[in-house]
PDB file of C-alpha atoms in Angstrom:
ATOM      1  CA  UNK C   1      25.676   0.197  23.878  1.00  0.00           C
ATOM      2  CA  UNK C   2      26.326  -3.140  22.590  1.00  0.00           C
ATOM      3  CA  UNK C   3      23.513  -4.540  23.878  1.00  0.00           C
ATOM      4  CA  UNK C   4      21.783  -2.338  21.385  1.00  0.00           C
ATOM      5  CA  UNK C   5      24.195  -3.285  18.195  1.00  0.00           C
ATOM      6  CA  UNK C   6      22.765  -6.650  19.108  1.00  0.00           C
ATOM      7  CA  UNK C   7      19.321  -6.136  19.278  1.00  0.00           C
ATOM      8  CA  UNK C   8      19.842  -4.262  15.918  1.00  0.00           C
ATOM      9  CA  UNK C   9      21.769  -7.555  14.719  1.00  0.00           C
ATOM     10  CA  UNK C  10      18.322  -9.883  15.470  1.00  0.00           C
ATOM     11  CA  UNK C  11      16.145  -7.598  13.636  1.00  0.00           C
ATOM     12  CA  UNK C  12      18.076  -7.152  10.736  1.00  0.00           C
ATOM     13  CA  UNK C  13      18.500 -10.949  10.745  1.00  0.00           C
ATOM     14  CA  UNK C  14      14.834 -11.061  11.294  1.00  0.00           C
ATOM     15  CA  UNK C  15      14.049  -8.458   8.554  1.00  0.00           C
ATOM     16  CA  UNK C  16      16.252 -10.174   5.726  1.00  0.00           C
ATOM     17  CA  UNK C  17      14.932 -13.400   6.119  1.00  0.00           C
ATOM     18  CA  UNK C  18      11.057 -12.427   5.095  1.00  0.00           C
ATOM     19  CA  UNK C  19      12.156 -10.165   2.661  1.00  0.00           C
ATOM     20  CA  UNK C  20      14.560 -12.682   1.005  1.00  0.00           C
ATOM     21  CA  UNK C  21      11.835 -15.366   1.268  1.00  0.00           C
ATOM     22  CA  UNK C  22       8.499 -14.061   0.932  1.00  0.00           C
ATOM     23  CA  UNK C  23       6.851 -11.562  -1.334  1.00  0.00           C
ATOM     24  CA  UNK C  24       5.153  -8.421   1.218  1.00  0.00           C
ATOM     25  CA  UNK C  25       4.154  -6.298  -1.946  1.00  0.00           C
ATOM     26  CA  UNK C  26       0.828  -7.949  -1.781  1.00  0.00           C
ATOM     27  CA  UNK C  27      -1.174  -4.429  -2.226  1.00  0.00           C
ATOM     28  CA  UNK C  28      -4.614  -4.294  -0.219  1.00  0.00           C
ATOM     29  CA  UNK C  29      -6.418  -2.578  -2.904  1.00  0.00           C
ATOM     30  CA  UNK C  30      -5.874  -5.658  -4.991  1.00  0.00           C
ATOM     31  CA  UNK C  31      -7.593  -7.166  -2.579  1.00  0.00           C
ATOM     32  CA  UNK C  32     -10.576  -4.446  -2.535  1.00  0.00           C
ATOM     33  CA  UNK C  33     -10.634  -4.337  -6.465  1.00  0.00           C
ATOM     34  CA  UNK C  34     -10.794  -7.987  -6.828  1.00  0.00           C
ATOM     35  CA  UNK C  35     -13.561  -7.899  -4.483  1.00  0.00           C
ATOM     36  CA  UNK C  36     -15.954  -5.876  -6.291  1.00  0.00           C
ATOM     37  CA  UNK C  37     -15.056  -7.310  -9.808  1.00  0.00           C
ATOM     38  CA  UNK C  38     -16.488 -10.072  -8.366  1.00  0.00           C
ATOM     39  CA  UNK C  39     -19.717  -8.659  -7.112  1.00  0.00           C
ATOM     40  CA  UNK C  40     -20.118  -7.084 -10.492  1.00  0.00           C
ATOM     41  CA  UNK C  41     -19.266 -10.773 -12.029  1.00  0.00           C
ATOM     42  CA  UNK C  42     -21.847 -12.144  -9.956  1.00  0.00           C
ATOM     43  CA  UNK C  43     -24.521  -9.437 -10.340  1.00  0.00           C
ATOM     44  CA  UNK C  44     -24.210 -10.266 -14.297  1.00  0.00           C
ATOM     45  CA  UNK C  45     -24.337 -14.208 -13.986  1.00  0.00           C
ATOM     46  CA  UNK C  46     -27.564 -13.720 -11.126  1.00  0.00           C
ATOM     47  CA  UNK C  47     -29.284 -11.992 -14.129  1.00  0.00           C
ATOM     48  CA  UNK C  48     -27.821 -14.846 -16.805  1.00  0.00           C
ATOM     49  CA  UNK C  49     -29.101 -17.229 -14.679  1.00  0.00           C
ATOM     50  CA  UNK C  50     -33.415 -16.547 -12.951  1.00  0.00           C
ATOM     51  CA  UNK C  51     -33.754 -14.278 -16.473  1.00  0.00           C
ATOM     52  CA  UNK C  52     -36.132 -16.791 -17.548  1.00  0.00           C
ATOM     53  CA  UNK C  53     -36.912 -18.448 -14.391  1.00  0.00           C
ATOM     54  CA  UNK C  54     -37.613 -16.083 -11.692  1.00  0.00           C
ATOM     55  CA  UNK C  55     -36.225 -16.134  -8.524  1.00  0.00           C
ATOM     56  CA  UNK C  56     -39.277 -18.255  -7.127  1.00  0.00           C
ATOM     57  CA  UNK C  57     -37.369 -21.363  -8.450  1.00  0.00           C
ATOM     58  CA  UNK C  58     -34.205 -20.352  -6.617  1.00  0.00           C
ATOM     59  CA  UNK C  59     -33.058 -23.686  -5.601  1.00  0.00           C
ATOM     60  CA  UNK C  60     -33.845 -24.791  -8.733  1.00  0.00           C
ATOM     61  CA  UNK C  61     -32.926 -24.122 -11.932  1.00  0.00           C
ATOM     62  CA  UNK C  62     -31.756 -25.563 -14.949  1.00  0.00           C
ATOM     63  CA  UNK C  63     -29.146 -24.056 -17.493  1.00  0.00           C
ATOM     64  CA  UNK C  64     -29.559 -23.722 -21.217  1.00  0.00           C
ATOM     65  CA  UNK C  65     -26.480 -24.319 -23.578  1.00  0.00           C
ATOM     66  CA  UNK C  66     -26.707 -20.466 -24.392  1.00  0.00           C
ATOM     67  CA  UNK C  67     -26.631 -19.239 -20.795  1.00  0.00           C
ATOM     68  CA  UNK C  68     -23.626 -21.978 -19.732  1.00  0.00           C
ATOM     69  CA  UNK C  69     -21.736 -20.358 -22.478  1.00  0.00           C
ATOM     70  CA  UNK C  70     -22.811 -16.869 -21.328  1.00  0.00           C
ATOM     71  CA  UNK C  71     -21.594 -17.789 -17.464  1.00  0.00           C
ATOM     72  CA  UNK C  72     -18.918 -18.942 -18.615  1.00  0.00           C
ATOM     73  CA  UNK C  73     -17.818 -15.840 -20.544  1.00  0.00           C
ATOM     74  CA  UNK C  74     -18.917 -13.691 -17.101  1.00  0.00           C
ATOM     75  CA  UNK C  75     -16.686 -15.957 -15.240  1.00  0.00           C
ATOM     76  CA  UNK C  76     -13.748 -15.495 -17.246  1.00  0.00           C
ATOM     77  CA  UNK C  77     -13.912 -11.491 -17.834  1.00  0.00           C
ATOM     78  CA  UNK C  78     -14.330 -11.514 -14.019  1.00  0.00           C
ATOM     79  CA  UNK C  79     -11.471 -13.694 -13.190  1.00  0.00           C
ATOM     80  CA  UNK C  80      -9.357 -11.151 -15.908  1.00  0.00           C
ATOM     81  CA  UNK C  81     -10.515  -8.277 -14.850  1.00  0.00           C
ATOM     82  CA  UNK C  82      -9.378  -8.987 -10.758  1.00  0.00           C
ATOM     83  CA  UNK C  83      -6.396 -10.583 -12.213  1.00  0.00           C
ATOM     84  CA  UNK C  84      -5.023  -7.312 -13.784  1.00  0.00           C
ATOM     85  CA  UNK C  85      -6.416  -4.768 -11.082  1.00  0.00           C
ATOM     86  CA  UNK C  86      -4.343  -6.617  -8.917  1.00  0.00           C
ATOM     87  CA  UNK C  87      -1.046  -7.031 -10.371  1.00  0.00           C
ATOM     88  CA  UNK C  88      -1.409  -3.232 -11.301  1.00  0.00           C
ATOM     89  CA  UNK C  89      -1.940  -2.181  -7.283  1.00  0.00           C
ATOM     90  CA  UNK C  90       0.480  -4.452  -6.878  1.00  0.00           C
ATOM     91  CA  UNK C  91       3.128  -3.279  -9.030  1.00  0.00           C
ATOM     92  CA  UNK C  92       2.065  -0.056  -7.662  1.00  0.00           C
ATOM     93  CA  UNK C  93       3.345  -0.942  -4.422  1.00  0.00           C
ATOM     94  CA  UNK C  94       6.538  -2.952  -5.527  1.00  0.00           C
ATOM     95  CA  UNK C  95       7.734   0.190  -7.139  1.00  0.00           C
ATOM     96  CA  UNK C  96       7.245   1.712  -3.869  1.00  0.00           C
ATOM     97  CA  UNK C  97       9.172  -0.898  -2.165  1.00  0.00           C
ATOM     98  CA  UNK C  98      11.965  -1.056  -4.772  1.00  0.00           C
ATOM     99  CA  UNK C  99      10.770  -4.728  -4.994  1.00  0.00           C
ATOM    100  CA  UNK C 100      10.417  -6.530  -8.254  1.00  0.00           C
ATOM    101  CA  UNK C 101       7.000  -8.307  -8.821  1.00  0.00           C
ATOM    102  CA  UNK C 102       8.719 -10.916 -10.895  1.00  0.00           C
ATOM    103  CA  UNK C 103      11.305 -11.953  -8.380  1.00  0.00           C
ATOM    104  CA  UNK C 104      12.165 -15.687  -6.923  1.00  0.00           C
ATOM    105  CA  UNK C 105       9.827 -14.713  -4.001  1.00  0.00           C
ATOM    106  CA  UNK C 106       6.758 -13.778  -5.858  1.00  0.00           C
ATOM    107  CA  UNK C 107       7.661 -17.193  -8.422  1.00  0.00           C
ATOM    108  CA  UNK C 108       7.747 -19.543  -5.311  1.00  0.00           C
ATOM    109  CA  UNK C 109       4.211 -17.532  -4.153  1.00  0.00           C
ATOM    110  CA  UNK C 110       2.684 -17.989  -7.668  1.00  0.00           C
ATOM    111  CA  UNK C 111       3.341 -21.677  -8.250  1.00  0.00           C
ATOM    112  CA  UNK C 112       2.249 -22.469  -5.150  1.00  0.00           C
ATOM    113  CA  UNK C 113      -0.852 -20.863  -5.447  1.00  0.00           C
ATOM    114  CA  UNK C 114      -1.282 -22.187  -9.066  1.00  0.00           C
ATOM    115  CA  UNK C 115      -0.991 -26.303  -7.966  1.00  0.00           C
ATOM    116  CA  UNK C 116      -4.300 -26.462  -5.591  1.00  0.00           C
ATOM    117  CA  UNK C 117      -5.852 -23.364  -7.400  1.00  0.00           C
ATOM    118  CA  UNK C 118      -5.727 -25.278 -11.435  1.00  0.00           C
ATOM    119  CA  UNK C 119      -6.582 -28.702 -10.240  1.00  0.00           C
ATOM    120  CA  UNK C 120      -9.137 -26.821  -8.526  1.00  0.00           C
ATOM    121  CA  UNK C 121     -10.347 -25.349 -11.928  1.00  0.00           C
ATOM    122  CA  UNK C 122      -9.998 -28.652 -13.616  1.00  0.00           C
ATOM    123  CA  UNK C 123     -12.085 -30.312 -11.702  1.00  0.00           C
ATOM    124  CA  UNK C 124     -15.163 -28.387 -11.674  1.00  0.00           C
ATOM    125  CA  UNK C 125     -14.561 -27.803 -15.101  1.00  0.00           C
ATOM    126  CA  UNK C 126     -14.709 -31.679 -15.635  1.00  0.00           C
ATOM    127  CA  UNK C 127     -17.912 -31.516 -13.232  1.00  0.00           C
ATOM    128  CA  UNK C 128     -19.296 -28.798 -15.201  1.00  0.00           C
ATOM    129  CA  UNK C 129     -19.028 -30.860 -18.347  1.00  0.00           C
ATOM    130  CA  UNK C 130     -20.779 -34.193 -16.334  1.00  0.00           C
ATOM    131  CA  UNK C 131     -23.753 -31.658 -15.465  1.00  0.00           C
ATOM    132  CA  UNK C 132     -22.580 -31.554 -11.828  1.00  0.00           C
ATOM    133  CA  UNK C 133     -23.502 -27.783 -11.056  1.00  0.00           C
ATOM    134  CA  UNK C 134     -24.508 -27.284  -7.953  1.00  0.00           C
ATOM    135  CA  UNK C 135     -21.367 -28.814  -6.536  1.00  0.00           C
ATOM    136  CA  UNK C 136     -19.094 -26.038  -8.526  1.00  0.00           C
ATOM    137  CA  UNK C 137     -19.999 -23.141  -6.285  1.00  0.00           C
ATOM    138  CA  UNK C 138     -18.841 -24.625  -3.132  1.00  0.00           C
ATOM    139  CA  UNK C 139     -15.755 -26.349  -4.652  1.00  0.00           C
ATOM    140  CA  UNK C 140     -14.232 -23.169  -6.272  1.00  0.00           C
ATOM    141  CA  UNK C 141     -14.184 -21.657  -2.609  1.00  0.00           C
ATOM    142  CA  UNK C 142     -12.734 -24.703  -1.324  1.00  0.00           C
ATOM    143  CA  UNK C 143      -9.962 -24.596  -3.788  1.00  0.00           C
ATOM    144  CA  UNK C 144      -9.180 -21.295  -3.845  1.00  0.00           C
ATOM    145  CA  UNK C 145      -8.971 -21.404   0.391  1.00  0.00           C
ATOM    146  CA  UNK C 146      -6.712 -23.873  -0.069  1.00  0.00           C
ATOM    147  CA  UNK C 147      -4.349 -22.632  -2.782  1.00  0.00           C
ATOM    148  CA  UNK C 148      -4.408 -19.666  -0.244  1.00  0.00           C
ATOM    149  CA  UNK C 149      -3.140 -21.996   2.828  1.00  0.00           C
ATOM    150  CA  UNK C 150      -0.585 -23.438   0.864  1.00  0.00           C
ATOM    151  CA  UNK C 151       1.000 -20.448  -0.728  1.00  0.00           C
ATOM    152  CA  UNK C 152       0.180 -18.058   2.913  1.00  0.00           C
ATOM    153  CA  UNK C 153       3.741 -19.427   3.428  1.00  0.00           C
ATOM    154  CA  UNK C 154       5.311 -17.010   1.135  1.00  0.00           C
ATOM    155  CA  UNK C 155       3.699 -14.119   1.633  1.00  0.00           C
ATOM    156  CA  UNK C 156       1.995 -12.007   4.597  1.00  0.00           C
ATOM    157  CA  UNK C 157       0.538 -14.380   7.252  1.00  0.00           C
ATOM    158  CA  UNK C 158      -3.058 -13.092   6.595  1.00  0.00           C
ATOM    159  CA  UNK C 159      -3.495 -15.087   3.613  1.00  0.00           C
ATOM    160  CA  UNK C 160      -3.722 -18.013   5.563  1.00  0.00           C
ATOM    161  CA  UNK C 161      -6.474 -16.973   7.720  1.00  0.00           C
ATOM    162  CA  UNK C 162      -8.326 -15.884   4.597  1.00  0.00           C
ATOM    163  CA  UNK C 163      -7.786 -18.809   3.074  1.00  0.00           C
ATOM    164  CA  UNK C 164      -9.393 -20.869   6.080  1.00  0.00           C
ATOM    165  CA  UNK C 165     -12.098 -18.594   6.052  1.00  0.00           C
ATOM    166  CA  UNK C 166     -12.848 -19.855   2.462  1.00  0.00           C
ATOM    167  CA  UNK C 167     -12.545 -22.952   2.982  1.00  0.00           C
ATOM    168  CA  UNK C 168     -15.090 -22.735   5.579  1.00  0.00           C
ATOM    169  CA  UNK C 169     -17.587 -21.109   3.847  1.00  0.00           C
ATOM    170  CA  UNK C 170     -17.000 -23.653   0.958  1.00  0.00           C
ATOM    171  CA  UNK C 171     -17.804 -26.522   3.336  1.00  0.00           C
ATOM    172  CA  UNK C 172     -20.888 -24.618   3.960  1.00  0.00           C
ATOM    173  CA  UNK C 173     -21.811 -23.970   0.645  1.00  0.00           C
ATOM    174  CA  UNK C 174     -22.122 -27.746   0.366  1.00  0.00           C
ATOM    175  CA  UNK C 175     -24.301 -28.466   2.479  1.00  0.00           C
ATOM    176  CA  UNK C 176     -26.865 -25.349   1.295  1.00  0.00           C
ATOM    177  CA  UNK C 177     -26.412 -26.330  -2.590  1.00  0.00           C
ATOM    178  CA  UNK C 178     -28.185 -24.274  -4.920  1.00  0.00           C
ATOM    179  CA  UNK C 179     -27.666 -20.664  -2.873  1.00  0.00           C
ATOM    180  CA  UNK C 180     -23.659 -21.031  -4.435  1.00  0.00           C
ATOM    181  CA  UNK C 181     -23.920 -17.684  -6.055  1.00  0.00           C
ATOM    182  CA  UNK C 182     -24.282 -16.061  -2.726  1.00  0.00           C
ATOM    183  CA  UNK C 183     -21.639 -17.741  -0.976  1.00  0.00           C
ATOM    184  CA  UNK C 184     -19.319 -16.789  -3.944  1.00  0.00           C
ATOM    185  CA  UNK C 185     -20.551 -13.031  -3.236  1.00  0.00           C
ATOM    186  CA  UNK C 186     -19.291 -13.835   0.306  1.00  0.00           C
ATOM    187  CA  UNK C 187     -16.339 -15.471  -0.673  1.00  0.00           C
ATOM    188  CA  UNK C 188     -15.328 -13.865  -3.730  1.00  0.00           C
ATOM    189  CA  UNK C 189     -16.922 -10.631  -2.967  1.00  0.00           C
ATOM    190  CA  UNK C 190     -17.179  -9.536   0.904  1.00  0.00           C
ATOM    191  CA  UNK C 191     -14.019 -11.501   1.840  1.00  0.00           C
ATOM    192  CA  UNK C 192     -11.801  -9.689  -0.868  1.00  0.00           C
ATOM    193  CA  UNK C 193     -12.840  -6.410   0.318  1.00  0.00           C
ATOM    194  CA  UNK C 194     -12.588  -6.962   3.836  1.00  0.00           C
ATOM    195  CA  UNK C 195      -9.382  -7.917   3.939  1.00  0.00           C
ATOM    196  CA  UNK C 196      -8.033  -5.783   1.640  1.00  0.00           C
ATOM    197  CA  UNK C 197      -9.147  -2.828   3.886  1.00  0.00           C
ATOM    198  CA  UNK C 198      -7.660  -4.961   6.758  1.00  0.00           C
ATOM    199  CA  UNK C 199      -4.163  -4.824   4.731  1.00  0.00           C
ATOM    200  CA  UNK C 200      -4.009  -1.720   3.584  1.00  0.00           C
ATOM    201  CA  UNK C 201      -4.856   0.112   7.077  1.00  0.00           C
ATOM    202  CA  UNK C 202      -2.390  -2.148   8.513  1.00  0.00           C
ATOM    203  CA  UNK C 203       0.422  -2.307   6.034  1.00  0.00           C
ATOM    204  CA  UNK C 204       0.201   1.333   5.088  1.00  0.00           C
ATOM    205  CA  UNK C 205       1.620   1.260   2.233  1.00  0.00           C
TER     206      UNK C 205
ATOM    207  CA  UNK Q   1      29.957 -14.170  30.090  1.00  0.00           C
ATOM    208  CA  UNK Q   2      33.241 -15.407  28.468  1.00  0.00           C
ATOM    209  CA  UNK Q   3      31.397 -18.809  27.769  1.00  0.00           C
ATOM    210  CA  UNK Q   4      28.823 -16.721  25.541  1.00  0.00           C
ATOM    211  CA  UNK Q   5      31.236 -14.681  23.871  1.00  0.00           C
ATOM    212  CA  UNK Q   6      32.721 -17.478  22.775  1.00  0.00           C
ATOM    213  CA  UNK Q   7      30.077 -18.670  21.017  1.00  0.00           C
ATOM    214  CA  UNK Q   8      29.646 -15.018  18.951  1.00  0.00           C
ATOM    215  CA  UNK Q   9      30.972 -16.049  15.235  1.00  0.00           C
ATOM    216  CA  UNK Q  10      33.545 -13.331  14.372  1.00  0.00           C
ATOM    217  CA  UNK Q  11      32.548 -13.892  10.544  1.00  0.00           C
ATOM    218  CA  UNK Q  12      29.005 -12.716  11.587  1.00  0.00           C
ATOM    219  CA  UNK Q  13      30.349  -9.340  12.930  1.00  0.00           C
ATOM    220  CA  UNK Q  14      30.106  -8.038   9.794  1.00  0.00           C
ATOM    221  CA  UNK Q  15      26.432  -6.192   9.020  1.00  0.00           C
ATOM    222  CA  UNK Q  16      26.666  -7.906   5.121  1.00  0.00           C
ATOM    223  CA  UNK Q  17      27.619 -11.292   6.037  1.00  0.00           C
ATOM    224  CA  UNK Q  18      25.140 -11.385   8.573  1.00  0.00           C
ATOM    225  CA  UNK Q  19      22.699 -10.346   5.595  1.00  0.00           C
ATOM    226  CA  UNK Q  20      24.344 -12.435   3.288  1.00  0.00           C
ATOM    227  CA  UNK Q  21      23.888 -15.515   6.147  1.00  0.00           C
ATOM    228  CA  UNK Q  22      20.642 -15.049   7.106  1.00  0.00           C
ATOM    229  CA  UNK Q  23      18.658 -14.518   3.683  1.00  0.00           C
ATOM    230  CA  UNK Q  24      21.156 -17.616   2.345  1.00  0.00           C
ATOM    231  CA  UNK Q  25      19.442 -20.086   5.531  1.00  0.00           C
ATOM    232  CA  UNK Q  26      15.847 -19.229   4.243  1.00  0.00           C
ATOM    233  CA  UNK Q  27      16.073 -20.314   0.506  1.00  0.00           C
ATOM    234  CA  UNK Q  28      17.810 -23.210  -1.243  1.00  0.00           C
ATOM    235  CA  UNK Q  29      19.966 -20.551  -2.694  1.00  0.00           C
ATOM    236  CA  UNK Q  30      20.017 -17.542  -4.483  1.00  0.00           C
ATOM    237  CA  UNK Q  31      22.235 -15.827  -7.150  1.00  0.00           C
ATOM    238  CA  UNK Q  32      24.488 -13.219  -7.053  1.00  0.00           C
ATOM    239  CA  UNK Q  33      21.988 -10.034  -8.301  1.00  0.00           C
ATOM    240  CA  UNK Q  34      19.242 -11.477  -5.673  1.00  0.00           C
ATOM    241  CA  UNK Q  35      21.509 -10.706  -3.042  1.00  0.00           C
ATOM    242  CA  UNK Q  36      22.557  -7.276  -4.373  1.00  0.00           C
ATOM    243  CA  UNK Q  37      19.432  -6.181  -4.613  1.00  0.00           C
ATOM    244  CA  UNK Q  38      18.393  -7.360  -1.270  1.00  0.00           C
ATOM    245  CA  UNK Q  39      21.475  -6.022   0.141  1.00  0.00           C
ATOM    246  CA  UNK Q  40      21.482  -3.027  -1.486  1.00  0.00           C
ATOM    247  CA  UNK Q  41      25.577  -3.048  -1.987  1.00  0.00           C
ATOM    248  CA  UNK Q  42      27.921  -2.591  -4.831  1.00  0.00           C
ATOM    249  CA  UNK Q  43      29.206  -5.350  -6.895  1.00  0.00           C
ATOM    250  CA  UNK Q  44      32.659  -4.835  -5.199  1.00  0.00           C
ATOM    251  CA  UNK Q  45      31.213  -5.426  -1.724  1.00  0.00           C
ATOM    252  CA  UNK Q  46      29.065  -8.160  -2.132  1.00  0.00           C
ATOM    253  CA  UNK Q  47      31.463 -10.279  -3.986  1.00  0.00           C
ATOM    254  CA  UNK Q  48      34.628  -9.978  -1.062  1.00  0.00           C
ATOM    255  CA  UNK Q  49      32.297 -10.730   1.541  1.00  0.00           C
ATOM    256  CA  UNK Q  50      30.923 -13.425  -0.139  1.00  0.00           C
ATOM    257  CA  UNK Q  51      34.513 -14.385  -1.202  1.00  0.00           C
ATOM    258  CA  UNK Q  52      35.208 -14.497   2.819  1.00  0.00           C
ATOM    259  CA  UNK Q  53      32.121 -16.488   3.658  1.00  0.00           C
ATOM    260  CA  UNK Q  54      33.255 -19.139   0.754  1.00  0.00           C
ATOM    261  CA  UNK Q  55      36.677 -19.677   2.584  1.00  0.00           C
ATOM    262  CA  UNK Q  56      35.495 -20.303   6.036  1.00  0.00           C
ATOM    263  CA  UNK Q  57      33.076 -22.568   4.187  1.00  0.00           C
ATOM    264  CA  UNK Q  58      30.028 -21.219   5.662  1.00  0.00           C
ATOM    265  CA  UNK Q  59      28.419 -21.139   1.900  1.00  0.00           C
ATOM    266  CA  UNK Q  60      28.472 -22.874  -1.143  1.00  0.00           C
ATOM    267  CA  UNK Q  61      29.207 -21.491  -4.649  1.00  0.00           C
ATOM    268  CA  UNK Q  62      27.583 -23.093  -8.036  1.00  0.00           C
ATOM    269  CA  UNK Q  63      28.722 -21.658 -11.280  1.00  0.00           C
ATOM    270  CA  UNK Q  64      26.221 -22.655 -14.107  1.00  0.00           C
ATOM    271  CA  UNK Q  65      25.215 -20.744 -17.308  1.00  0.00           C
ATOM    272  CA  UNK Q  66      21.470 -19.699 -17.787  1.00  0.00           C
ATOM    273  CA  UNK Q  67      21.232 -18.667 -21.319  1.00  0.00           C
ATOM    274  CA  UNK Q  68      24.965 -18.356 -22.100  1.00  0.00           C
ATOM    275  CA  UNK Q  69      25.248 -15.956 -19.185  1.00  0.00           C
ATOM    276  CA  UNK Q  70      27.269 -16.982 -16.250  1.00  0.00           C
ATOM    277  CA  UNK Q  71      24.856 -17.514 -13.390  1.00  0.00           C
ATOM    278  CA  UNK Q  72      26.388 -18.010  -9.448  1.00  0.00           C
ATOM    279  CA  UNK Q  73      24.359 -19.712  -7.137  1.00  0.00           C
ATOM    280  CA  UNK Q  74      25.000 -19.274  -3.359  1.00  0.00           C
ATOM    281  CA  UNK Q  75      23.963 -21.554  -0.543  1.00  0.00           C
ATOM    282  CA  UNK Q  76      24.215 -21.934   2.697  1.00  0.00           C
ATOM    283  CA  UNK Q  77      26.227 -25.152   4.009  1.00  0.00           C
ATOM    284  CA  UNK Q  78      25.244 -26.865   6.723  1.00  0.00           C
ATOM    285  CA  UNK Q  79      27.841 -25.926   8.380  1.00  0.00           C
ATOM    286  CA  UNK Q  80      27.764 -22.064   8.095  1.00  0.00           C
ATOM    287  CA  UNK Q  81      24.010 -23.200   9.297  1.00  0.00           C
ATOM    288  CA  UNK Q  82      24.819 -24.599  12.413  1.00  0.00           C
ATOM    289  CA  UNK Q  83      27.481 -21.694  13.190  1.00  0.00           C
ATOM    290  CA  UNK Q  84      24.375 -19.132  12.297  1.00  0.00           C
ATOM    291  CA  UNK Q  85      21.793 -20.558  14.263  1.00  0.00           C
ATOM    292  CA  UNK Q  86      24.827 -20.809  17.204  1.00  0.00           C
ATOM    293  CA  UNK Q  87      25.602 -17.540  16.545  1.00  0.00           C
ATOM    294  CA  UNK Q  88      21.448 -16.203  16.644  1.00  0.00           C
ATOM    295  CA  UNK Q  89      21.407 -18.483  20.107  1.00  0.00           C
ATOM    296  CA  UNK Q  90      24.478 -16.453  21.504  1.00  0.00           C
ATOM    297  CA  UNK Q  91      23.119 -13.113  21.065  1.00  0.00           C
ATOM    298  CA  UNK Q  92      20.046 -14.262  22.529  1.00  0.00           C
ATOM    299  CA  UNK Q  93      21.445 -15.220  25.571  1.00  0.00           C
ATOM    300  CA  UNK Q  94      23.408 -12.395  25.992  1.00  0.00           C
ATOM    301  CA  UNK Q  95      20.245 -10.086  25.844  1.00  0.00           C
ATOM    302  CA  UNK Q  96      18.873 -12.509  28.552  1.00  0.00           C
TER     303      UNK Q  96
END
């Protein structure tokens, strides 16, 4: 009997402190949508880019002024597009929850996944603008997989293991420079979708 | 089995201070409608529990204003940490 009011003590305990201190409204269809924005991005910026060329020269290619701005403008839809699919599942879900999705937890997640993720984007901007393009690919995935360790601590323990998955396959991506566009399918694409089927079967929501 | 007991914190008893405590030991701090919503309780509620927590010392009240609204920030002290964690360790071994 009050053996029971105490094991009912260390789960509440247990319960409060990750719902006080991390943000679980992360929705797996986020996760699913984001993923196939991003195969759609890619699809378009596979066509921007061997339009002229032809995929024979697939490790080699070289970008007009027009098409860079074009990419560009593909990459930036994309990144908008995932952006907004997710916070919509996941405002979905934090009505659901009776959670807020503007709360101290999901601030602390967001910043955290904002400091690796924009000096990220910085730098392969600045790279972009030295002609350095084969290196973007793989460093995008690095970034990101990082900005996902880093900010895993506030949120649902997956993240992390997704995260070191993409940092992987960003350390793989450089060595095979010039396929980057399919290990951002992987990355961006696969990865996204996977796990968000992985969250949503097991955090039914 | 009277050693353990002893080490049971009687403030801790209580199903809202023990809410209160163990959100409070997981983040620097957090304000008064954080912990109402996580709680779920009345203003009423929240605020003599709290109130209770503040005298044995076990937290630590800031009063600031964000935007000309009065703004209370709870913490835990390092003292209501230590009696927490003892408190977590006590239960433990009594499951044991």
């Amino acid at each position: 009997m009050n053996q029971q009011k105490y094991i009912e003590d260390l789960k509440d305990i247990k319960e409060m402190m990750n719902k006080s201190s991390k943000f679980i409204s992360l929705s797996g269809l986020s996760g699913i949508s984001a993923g196939i924005v991003a195969l759609i991005g890619a699809y378009f910026a596979w066509i921007t880019i061997y339009s002229q060329t032809g995929y024979q020269d697939f490790d080699r290619t070289l970008l007009d002024i027009g098409q860079l701005i074009q990419l560009l403008t593909i990459a930036f839809v994309t990144l908008l597009l995932a952006v907004s699919f997710g916070l919509f599942f996941t405002r979905l879900k934090t009505k659901k929850l009776k959670q807020k999705v503007w709360d101290s937890q999901s601030k602390t997640l967001l910043i955290n996944l904002l400091i690796p993720l924009l000096s990220g984007g910085v730098f392969c901007l600045l790279l972009l603008l030295k002609g350095y393009i084969g290196l973007i690919a793989p460093l995008t995935l690095l970034f990101y997989g990082l900005a996902l360790v880093n900010a895993s601590k506030y949120t649902i323990s997956e993240i992390r293991s997704l995260g070191i998955l993409e940092i992987l396959l960003g350390l793989t991506a450089t060595y095979f420079v010039g396929y980057g566009l399919i290990f951002w399918c992987i990355g961006f694409g696969l990865l996204h979708i996977i796990y968000g089927i992985i969250m949503e079967i097991k955090y039914k929501s | 089995m009277k050693e353990l007991l002893k080490d049971l914190n009687k403030a801790f008893e209580n199903r809202i201070r023990l809410g209160i405590m163990s959100a409070l030991v997981v983040n620097d701090y957090l304000d008064f409608n954080a912990l109402k919503n996580l709680l779920g309780v009345t203003d009423g509620n929240l605020a003599s529990h709290l109130k209770s927590l503040e005298k044995s010392e076990y937290i630590r009240v800031q009063k600031e204003f964000l935007d000309r609204k009065p703004n209370t920030k709870y913490s835990a002290s390092d003292e209501g940490k230590l009696a927490f964690i003892k408190h977590i360790k006590a239960i433990e071994q009594l499951l044991k």
